[in-house]
């Protein structure tokens, strides 16, 4: 398979790599640049555990051709904390025990961040809708929904994009 050059931003840092022309973004992140938060679950676009943000939009990295990300800004959970301080969503997931095995958690965090970055005060229904593409086999979803609502700061609307 021929190699092609690609440049993109990853969690705010410039990256330049040579990749297989048919490589998925998931394989490039995990195999080339050492980003392991997006998980290889179904690898066919149905479980959400490989979710990342591309230019602020929630995307499934397992079915995204890496080449199409040239020039894009990619966010993963590795970039969520600020100066060692957890992102409000990460803290809320901890406080609400919203992770058990943790396999879905990074995808859930990405789906939640995509929502809150655009809509800092979502309704419960909007939260449920936002994570509807992410499968969790452990938690029953309630702690995850509660955590995301907690991260909004309730009606005070204290969520700040980070
Ligand atoms: S691994 Fe990408 S959607 Fe399941
Ligand atoms: S915490 Fe195990 S799959 Fe969600």
mmCIF file of N, CA and C and ligand atoms in Angstrom, residues 26 39-51 60-63 133, ligand 1:
data_model
loop_
_atom_site.group_PDB
_atom_site.id
_atom_site.type_symbol
_atom_site.label_atom_id
_atom_site.label_comp_id
_atom_site.label_asym_id
_atom_site.label_seq_id
_atom_site.Cartn_x
_atom_site.Cartn_y
_atom_site.Cartn_z
ATOM 1 N N UNK A 26 -8.571 5.873 13.087
ATOM 2 C CA UNK A 26 -8.365 5.098 14.312
ATOM 3 C C UNK A 26 -7.001 4.402 14.291
ATOM 4 N N UNK A 39 -11.070 3.683 21.204
ATOM 5 C CA UNK A 39 -10.937 2.215 21.272
ATOM 6 C C UNK A 39 -11.437 1.561 19.983
ATOM 7 N N UNK A 40 -10.829 0.414 19.658
ATOM 8 C CA UNK A 40 -11.290 -0.384 18.527
ATOM 9 C C UNK A 40 -12.334 -1.367 19.045
ATOM 10 N N UNK A 41 -13.581 -0.999 18.907
ATOM 11 C CA UNK A 41 -14.672 -1.883 19.327
ATOM 12 C C UNK A 41 -15.176 -2.666 18.134
ATOM 13 N N UNK A 42 -16.290 -2.221 17.581
ATOM 14 C CA UNK A 42 -16.879 -2.930 16.436
ATOM 15 C C UNK A 42 -16.082 -2.721 15.155
ATOM 16 N N UNK A 43 -15.429 -1.593 15.053
ATOM 17 C CA UNK A 43 -14.693 -1.193 13.846
ATOM 18 C C UNK A 43 -15.566 -1.195 12.598
ATOM 19 N N UNK A 44 -16.852 -0.965 12.779
ATOM 20 C CA UNK A 44 -17.746 -0.831 11.629
ATOM 21 C C UNK A 44 -18.800 0.261 11.831
ATOM 22 N N UNK A 45 -18.511 1.170 12.757
ATOM 23 C CA UNK A 45 -19.353 2.347 12.859
ATOM 24 C C UNK A 45 -20.628 2.197 13.664
ATOM 25 N N UNK A 46 -20.670 1.242 14.573
ATOM 26 C CA UNK A 46 -21.931 1.052 15.300
ATOM 27 C C UNK A 46 -21.839 1.192 16.820
ATOM 28 N N UNK A 47 -20.641 1.263 17.401
ATOM 29 C CA UNK A 47 -20.579 1.250 18.877
ATOM 30 C C UNK A 47 -20.153 2.579 19.498
ATOM 31 N N UNK A 48 -19.465 3.425 18.756
ATOM 32 C CA UNK A 48 -19.104 4.749 19.250
ATOM 33 C C UNK A 48 -17.845 4.825 20.100
ATOM 34 N N UNK A 49 -17.217 3.694 20.359
ATOM 35 C CA UNK A 49 -16.081 3.728 21.284
ATOM 36 C C UNK A 49 -14.815 4.324 20.670
ATOM 37 N N UNK A 50 -14.835 4.527 19.370
ATOM 38 C CA UNK A 50 -13.684 5.128 18.674
ATOM 39 C C UNK A 50 -13.893 6.616 18.428
ATOM 40 N N UNK A 51 -14.904 7.205 19.058
ATOM 41 C CA UNK A 51 -15.297 8.592 18.758
ATOM 42 C C UNK A 51 -14.192 9.602 19.052
ATOM 43 N N UNK A 60 -16.665 9.097 13.974
ATOM 44 C CA UNK A 60 -16.222 7.732 14.296
ATOM 45 C C UNK A 60 -14.904 7.491 13.578
ATOM 46 N N UNK A 61 -13.833 7.370 14.344
ATOM 47 C CA UNK A 61 -12.514 7.283 13.707
ATOM 48 C C UNK A 61 -12.302 5.957 12.993
ATOM 49 N N UNK A 62 -13.092 4.930 13.325
ATOM 50 C CA UNK A 62 -12.904 3.619 12.679
ATOM 51 C C UNK A 62 -13.398 3.612 11.244
ATOM 52 N N UNK A 63 -14.283 4.532 10.909
ATOM 53 C CA UNK A 63 -14.784 4.573 9.532
ATOM 54 C C UNK A 63 -14.446 5.912 8.869
ATOM 55 N N UNK A 133 -25.422 7.183 19.958
ATOM 56 C CA UNK A 133 -24.575 6.362 19.096
ATOM 57 C C UNK A 133 -23.472 5.647 19.843
HETATM 58 S S1 LIG B 1 -15.119 1.023 16.826
HETATM 59 FE FE1 LIG B 1 -15.850 2.715 15.668
HETATM 60 S S2 LIG B 1 -18.005 2.688 15.943
HETATM 61 FE FE2 LIG B 1 -17.300 0.881 16.963
#
